[in-house]
Amino acid sequence: MNQSNNPPVPFADSYWVIPGQFLAGENPAKSGDEPTIIRRVQALLKSGISVFYDLTEKANGHGHYAP
């Protein structure tokens, strides 16, 4: 499937690794703003994403993310 056939991404700074199945991108909680986080998670769910893997490590300097 070429890029023009990819489903839309749920938010900026995300991309389809396998279109419609496997999405990669920034942590949806990056902003720390609760309404934005809720909107982003809802967009992920609406896109069919229901499993989340957080690859953030302490060394990445993102200490404000909750485990």
Short mmCIF file of C-alpha atoms in Angstrom, two decimals:
data_model
loop_
_atom_site.label_atom_id
_atom_site.label_comp_id
_atom_site.label_asym_id
_atom_site.label_seq_id
_atom_site.Cartn_x
_atom_site.Cartn_y
_atom_site.Cartn_z
CA MET A 1 0.00 0.00 0.00
CA ASN A 2 1.50 3.35 -0.94
CA GLN A 3 1.34 6.48 1.20
CA SER A 4 -1.65 7.90 -0.66
CA ASN A 5 -3.69 4.86 0.42
CA ASN A 6 -2.71 5.10 4.09
CA PRO A 7 -5.50 5.85 6.54
CA PRO A 8 -5.21 9.30 8.14
CA VAL A 9 -3.03 9.48 11.23
CA PRO A 10 -4.88 10.24 14.48
CA PHE A 11 -2.59 13.21 15.30
CA ALA A 12 0.56 14.95 14.09
CA ASP A 13 3.91 13.32 14.86
CA SER A 14 2.54 9.82 14.25
CA TYR A 15 2.83 7.56 11.21
CA TRP A 16 1.64 4.18 10.00
CA VAL A 17 4.34 1.48 10.09
CA ILE A 18 1.78 -1.01 8.75
CA PRO A 19 -1.18 0.99 7.41
CA GLY A 20 -4.28 0.54 9.54
CA GLN A 21 -2.54 -1.92 11.88
CA PHE A 22 0.64 -0.58 13.47
CA LEU A 23 1.08 3.10 14.31
CA ALA A 24 4.21 4.75 15.73
CA GLY A 25 4.65 8.23 17.10
CA GLU A 26 5.09 10.43 20.10
CA ASN A 27 3.55 9.66 23.45
CA PRO A 28 -0.07 10.89 23.35
CA ALA A 29 0.45 12.34 26.84
CA LYS A 30 3.39 14.49 25.72
CA SER A 31 1.51 17.75 26.20
CA GLY A 32 0.54 17.03 29.80
CA ASP A 33 -2.72 18.87 29.06
CA GLU A 34 -5.56 16.54 30.11
CA PRO A 35 -8.11 17.56 27.42
CA THR A 36 -5.45 17.10 24.72
CA ILE A 37 -4.43 13.71 26.13
CA ILE A 38 -8.05 12.53 26.19
CA ARG A 39 -8.62 13.76 22.63
CA ARG A 40 -5.46 11.99 21.39
CA VAL A 41 -6.27 8.68 23.11
CA GLN A 42 -9.81 8.82 21.73
CA ALA A 43 -8.38 9.44 18.25
CA LEU A 44 -6.09 6.42 18.63
CA LEU A 45 -8.99 4.22 19.70
CA LYS A 46 -11.12 5.51 16.82
CA SER A 47 -8.27 4.58 14.45
CA GLY A 48 -8.39 1.01 15.74
CA ILE A 49 -5.34 1.26 17.99
CA SER A 50 -6.03 -0.58 21.25
CA VAL A 51 -2.58 -1.75 22.40
CA PHE A 52 0.01 0.79 23.53
CA TYR A 53 3.74 0.26 24.08
CA ASP A 54 5.67 3.05 25.77
CA LEU A 55 9.34 2.81 24.78
CA THR A 56 10.31 5.87 26.83
CA GLU A 57 13.26 5.34 29.16
CA LYS A 58 14.34 7.48 32.10
CA ALA A 59 17.48 8.40 30.15
CA ASN A 60 15.28 10.03 27.48
CA GLY A 61 14.59 12.89 29.88
CA HIS A 62 10.80 12.51 29.84
CA GLY A 63 10.27 12.19 33.56
CA HIS A 64 6.80 13.78 33.49
CA TYR A 65 5.23 10.72 31.79
CA ALA A 66 3.32 8.54 34.23
CA PRO A 67 4.15 4.81 34.12
#
